[in-house]
mmCIF file of C-alpha atoms and ligand atoms in Angstrom:
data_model
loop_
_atom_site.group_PDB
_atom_site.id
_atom_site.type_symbol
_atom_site.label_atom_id
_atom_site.label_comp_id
_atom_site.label_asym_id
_atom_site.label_seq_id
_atom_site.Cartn_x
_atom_site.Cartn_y
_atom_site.Cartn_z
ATOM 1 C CA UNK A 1 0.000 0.000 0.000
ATOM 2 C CA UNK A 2 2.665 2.264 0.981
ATOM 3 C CA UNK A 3 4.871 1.747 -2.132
ATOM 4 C CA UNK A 4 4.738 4.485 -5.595
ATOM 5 C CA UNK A 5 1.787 4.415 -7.519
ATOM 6 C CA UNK A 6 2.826 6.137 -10.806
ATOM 7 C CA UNK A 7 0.392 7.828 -13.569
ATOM 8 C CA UNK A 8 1.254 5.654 -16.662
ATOM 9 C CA UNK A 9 2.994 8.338 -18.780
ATOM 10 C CA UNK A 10 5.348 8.904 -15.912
ATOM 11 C CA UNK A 11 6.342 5.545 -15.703
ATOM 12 C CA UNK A 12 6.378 5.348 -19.493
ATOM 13 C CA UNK A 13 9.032 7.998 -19.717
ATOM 14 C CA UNK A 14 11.247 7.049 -16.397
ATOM 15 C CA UNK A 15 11.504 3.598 -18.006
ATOM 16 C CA UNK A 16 12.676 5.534 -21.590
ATOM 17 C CA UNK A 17 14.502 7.120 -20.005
ATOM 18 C CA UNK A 18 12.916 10.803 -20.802
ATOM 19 C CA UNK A 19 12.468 13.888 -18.888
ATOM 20 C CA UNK A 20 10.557 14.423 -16.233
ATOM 21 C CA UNK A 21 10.043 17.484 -13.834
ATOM 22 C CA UNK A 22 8.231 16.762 -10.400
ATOM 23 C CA UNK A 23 5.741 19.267 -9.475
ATOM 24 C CA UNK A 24 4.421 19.713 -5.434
ATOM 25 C CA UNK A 25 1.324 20.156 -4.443
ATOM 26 C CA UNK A 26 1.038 22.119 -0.591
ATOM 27 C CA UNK A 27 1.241 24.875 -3.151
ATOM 28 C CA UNK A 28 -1.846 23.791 -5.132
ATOM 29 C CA UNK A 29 -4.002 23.426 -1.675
ATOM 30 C CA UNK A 30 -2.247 25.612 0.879
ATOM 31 C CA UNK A 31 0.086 27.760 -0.830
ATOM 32 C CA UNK A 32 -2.480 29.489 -3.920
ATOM 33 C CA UNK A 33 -6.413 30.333 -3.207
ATOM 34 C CA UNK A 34 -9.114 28.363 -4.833
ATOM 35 C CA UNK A 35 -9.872 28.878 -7.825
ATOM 36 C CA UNK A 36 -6.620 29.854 -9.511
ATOM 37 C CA UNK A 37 -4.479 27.181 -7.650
ATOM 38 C CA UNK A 38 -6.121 24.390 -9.921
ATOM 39 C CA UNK A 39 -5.883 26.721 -12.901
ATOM 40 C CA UNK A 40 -2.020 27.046 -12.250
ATOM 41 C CA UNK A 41 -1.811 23.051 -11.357
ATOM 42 C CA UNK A 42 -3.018 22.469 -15.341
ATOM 43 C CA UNK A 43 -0.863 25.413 -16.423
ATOM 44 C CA UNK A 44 2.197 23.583 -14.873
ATOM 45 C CA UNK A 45 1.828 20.662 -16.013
ATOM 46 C CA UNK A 46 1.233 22.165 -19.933
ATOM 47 C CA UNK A 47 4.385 24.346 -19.233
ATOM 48 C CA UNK A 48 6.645 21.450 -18.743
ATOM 49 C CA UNK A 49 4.869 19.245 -21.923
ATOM 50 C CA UNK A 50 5.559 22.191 -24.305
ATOM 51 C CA UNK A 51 9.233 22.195 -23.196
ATOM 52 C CA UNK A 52 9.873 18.698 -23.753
ATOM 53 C CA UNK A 53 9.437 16.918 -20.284
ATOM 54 C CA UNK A 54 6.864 14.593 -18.543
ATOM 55 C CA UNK A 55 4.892 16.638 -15.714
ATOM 56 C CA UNK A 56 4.838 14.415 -12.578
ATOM 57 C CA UNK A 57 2.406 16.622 -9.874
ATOM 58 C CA UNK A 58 3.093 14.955 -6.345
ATOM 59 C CA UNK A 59 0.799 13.588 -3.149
ATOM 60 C CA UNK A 60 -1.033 11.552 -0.909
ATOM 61 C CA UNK A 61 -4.447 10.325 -2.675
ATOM 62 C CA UNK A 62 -6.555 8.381 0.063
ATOM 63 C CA UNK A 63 -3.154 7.001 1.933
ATOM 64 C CA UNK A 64 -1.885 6.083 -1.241
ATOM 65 C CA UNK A 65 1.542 8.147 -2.711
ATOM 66 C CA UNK A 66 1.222 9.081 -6.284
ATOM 67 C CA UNK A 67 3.879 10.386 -8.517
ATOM 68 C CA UNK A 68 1.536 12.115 -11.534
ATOM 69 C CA UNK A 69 -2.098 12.629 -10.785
ATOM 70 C CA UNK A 70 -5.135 12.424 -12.783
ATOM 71 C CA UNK A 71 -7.481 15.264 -12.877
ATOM 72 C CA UNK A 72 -9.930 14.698 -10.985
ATOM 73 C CA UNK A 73 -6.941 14.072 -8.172
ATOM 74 C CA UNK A 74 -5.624 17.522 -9.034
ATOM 75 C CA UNK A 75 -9.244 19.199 -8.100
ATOM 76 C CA UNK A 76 -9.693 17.071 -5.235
ATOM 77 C CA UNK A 77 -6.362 19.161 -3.707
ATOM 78 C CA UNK A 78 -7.322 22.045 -5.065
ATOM 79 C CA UNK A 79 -10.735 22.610 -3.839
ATOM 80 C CA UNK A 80 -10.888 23.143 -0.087
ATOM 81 C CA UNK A 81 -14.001 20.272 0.048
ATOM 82 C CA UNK A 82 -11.478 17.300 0.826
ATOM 83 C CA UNK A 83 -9.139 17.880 3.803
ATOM 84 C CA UNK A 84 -5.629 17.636 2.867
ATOM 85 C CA UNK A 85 -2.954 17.042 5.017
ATOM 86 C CA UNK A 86 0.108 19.119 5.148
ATOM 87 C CA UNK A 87 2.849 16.553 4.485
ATOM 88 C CA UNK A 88 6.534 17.231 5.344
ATOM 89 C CA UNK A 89 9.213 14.230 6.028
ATOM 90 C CA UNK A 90 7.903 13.824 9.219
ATOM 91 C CA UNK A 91 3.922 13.178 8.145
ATOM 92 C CA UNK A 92 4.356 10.118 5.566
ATOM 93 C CA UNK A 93 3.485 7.064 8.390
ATOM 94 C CA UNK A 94 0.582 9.168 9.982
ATOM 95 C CA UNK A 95 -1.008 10.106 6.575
ATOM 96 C CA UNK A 96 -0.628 6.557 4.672
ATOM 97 C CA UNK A 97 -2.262 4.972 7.947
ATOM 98 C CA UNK A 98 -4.770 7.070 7.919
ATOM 99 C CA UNK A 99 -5.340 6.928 4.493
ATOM 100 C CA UNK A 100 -5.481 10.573 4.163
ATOM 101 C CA UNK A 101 -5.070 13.352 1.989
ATOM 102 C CA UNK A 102 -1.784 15.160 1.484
ATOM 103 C CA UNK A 103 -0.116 17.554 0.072
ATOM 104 C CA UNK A 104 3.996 17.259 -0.091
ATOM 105 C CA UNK A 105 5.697 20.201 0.855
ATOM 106 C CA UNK A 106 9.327 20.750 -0.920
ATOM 107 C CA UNK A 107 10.945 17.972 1.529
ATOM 108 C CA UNK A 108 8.024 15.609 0.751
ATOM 109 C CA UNK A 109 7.783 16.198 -2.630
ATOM 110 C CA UNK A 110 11.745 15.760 -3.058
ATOM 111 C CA UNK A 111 11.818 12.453 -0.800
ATOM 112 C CA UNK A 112 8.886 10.895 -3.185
ATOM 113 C CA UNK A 113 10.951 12.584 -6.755
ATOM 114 C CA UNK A 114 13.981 10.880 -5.450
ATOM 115 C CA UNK A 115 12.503 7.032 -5.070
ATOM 116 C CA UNK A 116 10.431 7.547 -8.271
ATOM 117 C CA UNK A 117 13.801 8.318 -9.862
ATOM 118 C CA UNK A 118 12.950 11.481 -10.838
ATOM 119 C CA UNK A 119 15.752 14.503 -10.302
ATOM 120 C CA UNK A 120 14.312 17.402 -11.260
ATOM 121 C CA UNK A 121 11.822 19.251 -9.428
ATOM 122 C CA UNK A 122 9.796 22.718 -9.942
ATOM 123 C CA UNK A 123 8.208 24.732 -7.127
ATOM 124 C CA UNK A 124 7.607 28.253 -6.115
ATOM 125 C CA UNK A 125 9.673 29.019 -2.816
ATOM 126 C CA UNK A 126 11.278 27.041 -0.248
ATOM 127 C CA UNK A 127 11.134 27.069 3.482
ATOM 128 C CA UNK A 128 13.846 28.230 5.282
ATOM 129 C CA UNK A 129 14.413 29.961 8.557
ATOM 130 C CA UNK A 130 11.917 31.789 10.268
ATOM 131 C CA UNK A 131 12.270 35.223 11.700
ATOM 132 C CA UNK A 132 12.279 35.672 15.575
ATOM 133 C CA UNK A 133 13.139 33.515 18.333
ATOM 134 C CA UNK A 134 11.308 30.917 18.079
ATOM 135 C CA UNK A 135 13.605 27.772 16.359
ATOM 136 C CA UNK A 136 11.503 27.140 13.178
ATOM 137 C CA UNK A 137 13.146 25.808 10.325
ATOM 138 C CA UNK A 138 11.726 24.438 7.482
ATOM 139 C CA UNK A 139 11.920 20.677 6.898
ATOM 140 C CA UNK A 140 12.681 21.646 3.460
ATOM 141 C CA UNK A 141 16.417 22.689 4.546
ATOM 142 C CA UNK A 142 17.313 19.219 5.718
ATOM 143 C CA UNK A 143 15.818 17.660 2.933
ATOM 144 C CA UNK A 144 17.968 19.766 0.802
ATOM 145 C CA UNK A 145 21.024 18.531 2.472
ATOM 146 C CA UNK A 146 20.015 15.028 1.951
ATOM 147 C CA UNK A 147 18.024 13.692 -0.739
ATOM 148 C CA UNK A 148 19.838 14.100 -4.200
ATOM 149 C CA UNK A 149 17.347 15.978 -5.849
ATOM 150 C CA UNK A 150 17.515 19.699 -8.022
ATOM 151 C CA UNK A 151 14.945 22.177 -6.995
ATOM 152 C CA UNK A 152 13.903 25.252 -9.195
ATOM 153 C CA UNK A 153 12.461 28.110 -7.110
ATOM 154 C CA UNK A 154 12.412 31.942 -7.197
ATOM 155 C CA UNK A 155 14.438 32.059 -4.034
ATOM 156 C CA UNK A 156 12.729 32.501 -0.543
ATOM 157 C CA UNK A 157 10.393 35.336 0.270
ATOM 158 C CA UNK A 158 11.333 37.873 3.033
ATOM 159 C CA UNK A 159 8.596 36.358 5.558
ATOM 160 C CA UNK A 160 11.817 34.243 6.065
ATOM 161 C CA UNK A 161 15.007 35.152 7.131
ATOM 162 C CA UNK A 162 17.253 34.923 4.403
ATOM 163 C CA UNK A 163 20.436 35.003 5.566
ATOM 164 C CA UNK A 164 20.763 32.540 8.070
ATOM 165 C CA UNK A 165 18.723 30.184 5.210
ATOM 166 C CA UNK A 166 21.695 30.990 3.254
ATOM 167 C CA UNK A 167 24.011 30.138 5.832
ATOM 168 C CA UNK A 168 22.162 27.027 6.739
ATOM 169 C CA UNK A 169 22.272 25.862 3.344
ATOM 170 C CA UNK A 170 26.132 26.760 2.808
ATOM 171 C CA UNK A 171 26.542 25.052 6.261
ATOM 172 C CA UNK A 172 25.375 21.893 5.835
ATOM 173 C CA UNK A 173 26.773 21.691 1.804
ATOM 174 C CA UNK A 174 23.639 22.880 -0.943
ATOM 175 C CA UNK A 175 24.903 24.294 -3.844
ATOM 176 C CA UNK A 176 22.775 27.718 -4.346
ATOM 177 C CA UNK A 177 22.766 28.263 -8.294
ATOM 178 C CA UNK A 178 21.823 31.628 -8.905
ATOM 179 C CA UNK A 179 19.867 31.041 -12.552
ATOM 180 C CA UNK A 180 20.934 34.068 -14.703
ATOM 181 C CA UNK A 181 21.353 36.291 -11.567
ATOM 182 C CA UNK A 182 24.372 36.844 -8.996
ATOM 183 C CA UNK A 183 22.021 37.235 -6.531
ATOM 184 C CA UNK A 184 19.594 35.295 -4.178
ATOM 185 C CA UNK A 185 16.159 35.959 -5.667
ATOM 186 C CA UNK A 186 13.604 37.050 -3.024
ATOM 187 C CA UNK A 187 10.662 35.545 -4.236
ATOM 188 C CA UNK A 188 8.182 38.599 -4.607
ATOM 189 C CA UNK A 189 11.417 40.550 -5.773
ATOM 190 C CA UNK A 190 14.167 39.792 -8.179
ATOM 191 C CA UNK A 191 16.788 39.913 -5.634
ATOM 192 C CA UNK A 192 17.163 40.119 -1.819
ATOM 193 C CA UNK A 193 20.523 41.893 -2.383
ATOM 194 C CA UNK A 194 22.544 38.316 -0.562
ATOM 195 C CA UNK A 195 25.690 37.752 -3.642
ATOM 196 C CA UNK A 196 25.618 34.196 -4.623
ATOM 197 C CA UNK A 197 28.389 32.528 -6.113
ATOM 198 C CA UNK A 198 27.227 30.152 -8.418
ATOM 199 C CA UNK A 199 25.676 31.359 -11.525
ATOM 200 C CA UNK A 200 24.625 29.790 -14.131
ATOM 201 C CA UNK A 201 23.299 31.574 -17.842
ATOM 202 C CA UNK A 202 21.531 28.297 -19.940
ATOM 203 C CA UNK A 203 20.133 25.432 -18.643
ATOM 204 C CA UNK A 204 23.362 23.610 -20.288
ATOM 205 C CA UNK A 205 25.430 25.315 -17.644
ATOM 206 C CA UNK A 206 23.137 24.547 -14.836
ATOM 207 C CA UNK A 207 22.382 20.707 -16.057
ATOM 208 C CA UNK A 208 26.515 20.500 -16.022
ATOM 209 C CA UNK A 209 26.974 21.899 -12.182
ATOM 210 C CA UNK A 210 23.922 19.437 -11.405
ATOM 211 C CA UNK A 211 25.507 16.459 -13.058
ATOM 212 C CA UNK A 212 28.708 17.128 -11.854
ATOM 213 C CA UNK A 213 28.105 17.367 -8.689
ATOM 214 C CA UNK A 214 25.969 14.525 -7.887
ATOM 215 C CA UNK A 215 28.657 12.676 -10.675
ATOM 216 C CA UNK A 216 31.197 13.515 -7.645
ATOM 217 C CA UNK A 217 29.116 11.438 -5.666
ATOM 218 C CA UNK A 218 27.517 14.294 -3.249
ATOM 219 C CA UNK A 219 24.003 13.221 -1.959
ATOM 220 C CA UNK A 220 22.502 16.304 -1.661
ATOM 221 C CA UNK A 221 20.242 18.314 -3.097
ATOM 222 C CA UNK A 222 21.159 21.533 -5.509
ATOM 223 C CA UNK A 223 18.902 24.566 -5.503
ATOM 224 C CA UNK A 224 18.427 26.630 -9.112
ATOM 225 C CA UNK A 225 17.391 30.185 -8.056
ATOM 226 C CA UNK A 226 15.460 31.549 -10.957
ATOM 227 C CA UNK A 227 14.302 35.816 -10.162
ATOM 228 C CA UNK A 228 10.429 36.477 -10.752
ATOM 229 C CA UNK A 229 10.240 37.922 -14.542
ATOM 230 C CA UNK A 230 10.747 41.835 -14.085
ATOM 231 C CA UNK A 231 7.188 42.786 -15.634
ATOM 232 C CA UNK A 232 5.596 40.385 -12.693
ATOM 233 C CA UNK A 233 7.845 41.393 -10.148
ATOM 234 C CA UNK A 234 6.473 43.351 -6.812
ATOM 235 C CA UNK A 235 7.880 46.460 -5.604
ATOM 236 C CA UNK A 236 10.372 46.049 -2.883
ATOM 237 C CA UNK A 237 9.264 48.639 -0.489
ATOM 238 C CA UNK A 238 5.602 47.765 -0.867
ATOM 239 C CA UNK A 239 6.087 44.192 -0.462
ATOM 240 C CA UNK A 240 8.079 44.775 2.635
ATOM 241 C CA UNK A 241 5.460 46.582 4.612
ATOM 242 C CA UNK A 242 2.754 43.686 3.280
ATOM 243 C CA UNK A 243 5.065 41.231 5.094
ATOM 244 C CA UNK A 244 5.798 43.199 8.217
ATOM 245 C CA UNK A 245 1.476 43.862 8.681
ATOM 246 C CA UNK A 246 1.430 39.657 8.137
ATOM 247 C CA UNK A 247 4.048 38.987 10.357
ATOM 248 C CA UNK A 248 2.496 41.118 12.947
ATOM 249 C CA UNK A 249 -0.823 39.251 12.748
ATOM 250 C CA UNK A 250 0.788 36.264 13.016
ATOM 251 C CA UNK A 251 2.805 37.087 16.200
ATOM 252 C CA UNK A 252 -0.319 38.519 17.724
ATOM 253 C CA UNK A 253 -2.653 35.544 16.854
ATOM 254 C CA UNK A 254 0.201 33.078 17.930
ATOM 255 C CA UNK A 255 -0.122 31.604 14.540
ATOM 256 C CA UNK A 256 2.573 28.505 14.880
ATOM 257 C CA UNK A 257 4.450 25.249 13.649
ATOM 258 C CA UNK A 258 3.112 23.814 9.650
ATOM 259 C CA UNK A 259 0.441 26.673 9.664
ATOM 260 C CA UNK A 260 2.665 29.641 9.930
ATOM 261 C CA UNK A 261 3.838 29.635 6.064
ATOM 262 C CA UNK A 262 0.087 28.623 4.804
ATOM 263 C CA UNK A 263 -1.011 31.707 7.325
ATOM 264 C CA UNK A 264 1.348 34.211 5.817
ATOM 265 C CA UNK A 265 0.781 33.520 2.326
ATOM 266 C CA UNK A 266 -3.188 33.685 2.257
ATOM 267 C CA UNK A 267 -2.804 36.765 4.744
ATOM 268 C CA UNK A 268 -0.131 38.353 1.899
ATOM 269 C CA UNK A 269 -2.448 38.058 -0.822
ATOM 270 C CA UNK A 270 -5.356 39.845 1.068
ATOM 271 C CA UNK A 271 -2.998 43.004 2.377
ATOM 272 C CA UNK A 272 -1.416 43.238 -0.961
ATOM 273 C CA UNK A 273 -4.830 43.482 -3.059
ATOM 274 C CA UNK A 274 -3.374 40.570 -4.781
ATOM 275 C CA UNK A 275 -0.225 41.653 -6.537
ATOM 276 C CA UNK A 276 1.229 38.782 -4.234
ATOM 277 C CA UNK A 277 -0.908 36.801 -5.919
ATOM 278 C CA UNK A 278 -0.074 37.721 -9.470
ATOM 279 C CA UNK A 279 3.798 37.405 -8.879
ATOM 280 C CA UNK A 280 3.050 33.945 -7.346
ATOM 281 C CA UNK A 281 1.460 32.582 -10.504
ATOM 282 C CA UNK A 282 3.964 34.193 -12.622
ATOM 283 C CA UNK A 283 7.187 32.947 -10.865
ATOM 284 C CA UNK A 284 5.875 29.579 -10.459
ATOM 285 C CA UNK A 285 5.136 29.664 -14.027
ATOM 286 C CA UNK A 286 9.024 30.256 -15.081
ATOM 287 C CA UNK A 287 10.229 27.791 -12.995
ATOM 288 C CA UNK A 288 8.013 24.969 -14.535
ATOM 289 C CA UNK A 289 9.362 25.991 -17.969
ATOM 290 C CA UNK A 290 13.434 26.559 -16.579
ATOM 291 C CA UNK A 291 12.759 23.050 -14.793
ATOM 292 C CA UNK A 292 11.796 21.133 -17.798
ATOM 293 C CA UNK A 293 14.737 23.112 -20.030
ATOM 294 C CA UNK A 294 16.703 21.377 -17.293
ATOM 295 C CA UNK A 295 15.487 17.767 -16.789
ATOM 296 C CA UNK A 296 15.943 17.729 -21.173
ATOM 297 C CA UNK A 297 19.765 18.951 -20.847
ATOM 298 C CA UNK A 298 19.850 16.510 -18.214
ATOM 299 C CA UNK A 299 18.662 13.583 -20.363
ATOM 300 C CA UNK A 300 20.280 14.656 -22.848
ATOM 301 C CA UNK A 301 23.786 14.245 -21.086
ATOM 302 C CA UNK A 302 22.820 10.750 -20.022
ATOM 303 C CA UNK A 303 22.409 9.692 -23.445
ATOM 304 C CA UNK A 304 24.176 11.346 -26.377
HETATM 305 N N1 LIG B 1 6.726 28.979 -0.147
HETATM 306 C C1 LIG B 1 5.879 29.471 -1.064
HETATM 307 N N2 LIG B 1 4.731 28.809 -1.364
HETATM 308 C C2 LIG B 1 4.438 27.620 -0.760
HETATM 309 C C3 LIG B 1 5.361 27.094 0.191
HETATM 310 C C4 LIG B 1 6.486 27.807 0.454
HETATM 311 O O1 LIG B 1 6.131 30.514 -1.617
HETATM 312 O O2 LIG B 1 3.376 27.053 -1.047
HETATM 313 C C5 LIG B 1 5.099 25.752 0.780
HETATM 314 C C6 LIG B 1 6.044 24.718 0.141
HETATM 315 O O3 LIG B 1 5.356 23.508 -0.039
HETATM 316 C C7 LIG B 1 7.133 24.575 1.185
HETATM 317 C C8 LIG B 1 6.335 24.730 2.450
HETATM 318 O O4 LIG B 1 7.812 23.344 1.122
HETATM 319 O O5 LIG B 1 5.405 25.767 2.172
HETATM 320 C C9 LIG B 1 7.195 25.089 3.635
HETATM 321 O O6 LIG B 1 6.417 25.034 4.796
HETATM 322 P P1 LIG B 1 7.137 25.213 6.212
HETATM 323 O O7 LIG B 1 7.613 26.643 6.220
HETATM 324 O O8 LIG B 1 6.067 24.927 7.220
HETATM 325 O O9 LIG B 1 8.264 24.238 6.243
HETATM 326 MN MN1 LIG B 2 8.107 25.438 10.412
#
């Protein structure tokens, strides 16, 4: 019960040997508001067929994993009726047992890419390290360090505190790529002004540091930073004060634990009218398309 059940055309191309990009899905049901997170869960999945890869969206359908969903699966996630677990490293036993919904995070989604076989993997943001005192830090940074797997994302968003992330993930050995940008993108905002020294300009060049790396025989994950496209991107100042006002609500409603990042993100696209929104859909959109570029140049070095 508790091993892979794969959507055929996903298991058709992993035995070929063709691309595929994995897709999560906390952001489909608690990362994007109904309706437009099911819209985008399509548009993902179209993204990465018109750039040459298999789309392989990730969860937990009734207890049962599934790399690739149908449909109906996809709506079922999407459309607040079902309850859907939140499902980090942590959640797999409770939620198969169960038989429950879920929804992999970045760790999740990562841990079930990696046994499918799959190495590529598109999202929006990672977790990282929380500001204040309290000691929250994203499952998805250990996962990172772990679980041999490349993640496309627009960076982190300033709810987060992005330097220690940084320093975590330098710490504990995950290469940041910075995807035509020196600098770590910010999510909402190109860049969050943090120099990274990996760049890389094609997905050739990225495929290559990828490849060589995990050819070195390092087991952990690499991160591709890709910056939101300019005409989507938010402006800096604005954002910041949206993000302070959510933070703030948060603190004073002891918001805590898995629904702090869910909390923040439905608060940010309320305060900000939402532009948050907007630049969400558009970032997550890039990535899909850089991840599949990827996953091909990937392929590509594996056989010719
Ligand atoms: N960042 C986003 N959108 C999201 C998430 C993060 O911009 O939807 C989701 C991802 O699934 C990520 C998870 O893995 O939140 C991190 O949750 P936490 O901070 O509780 O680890
Ligand atoms: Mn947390």
């Amino acid at each position: 019960m508790s091993q892979l059940k794969f959507a055929p055309e996903v298991a058709e191309a992993l035995h070929e040997g063709r691309p595929v990009v994995a897709l999560e899905s906390t952001v489909i049901s608690h990362g994007l508001p109904w309706p437009e997170n099911l819209a985008l869960a399509a548009k993902l999945e179209g993204l990465v067929r018109e750039h040459g890869a298999t789309p392989a969206t990730i969860a937990i359908i009734a207890g049962q994993p599934k790399v690739g969903l149908s449909a109906n699966e996809l709506e079922q996630l999407a459309d607040g009726k079902t309850p859907v677990m939140k499902i980090s490293r942590r959640d797999f036993g409770v939620a198969i047992a169960r038989k429950a919904y879920g929804a992999t995070t970045v760790a999740a989604t990562m841990i079930m890419a990696h046994k499918a076989g799959i190495a590529v993997f598109a999202t929006g943001g990672i977790g990282g390290v929380h500001l204040g005192a309290a000691m929250d830090i994203s499952a998805d940074l250990p996962e990172l360090s772990q679980t041999p797997v490349a993640v496309v994302c627009a960076g982190a968003k300033s709810i987060l505190d992005l330097p220690r992330t940084l320093e975590w993930l330098e710490t504990f050995g995950v290469p940041v790529i910075g995807y035509r940008t020196s600098e770590f993108p910010a999510f909402y905002i190109p860049s969050s002004g943090l120099k990274l020294e990996a760049r890389a300009d094609s997905p050739t060049e990225a495929a290559a540091m990828i490849d060589a790396h995990w050819g070195f025989g390092l087991q952990s994950g690499v991160l591709v930073t890709v910056p939101v496209p300019t005409e989507s991107a938010m402006d800096a100042d604005k954002v910041q004060r949206d993000i302070a006002q959510a933070l703030h609500e948060a603190d004073t409603q002891k918001i805590s634990g898995k629904e702090t990042t869910p909390f923040l993100l439905g608060r940010l696209v309320e305060i900000s009218g939402g532009e948050t929104l907007r630049a969400n859909l558009a970032l997550l959109e890039q990535n899909a398309v850089v991840a599949a570029q990827i996953a091909v140049e990937l392929a590509n070095r594996k056989t010719g």
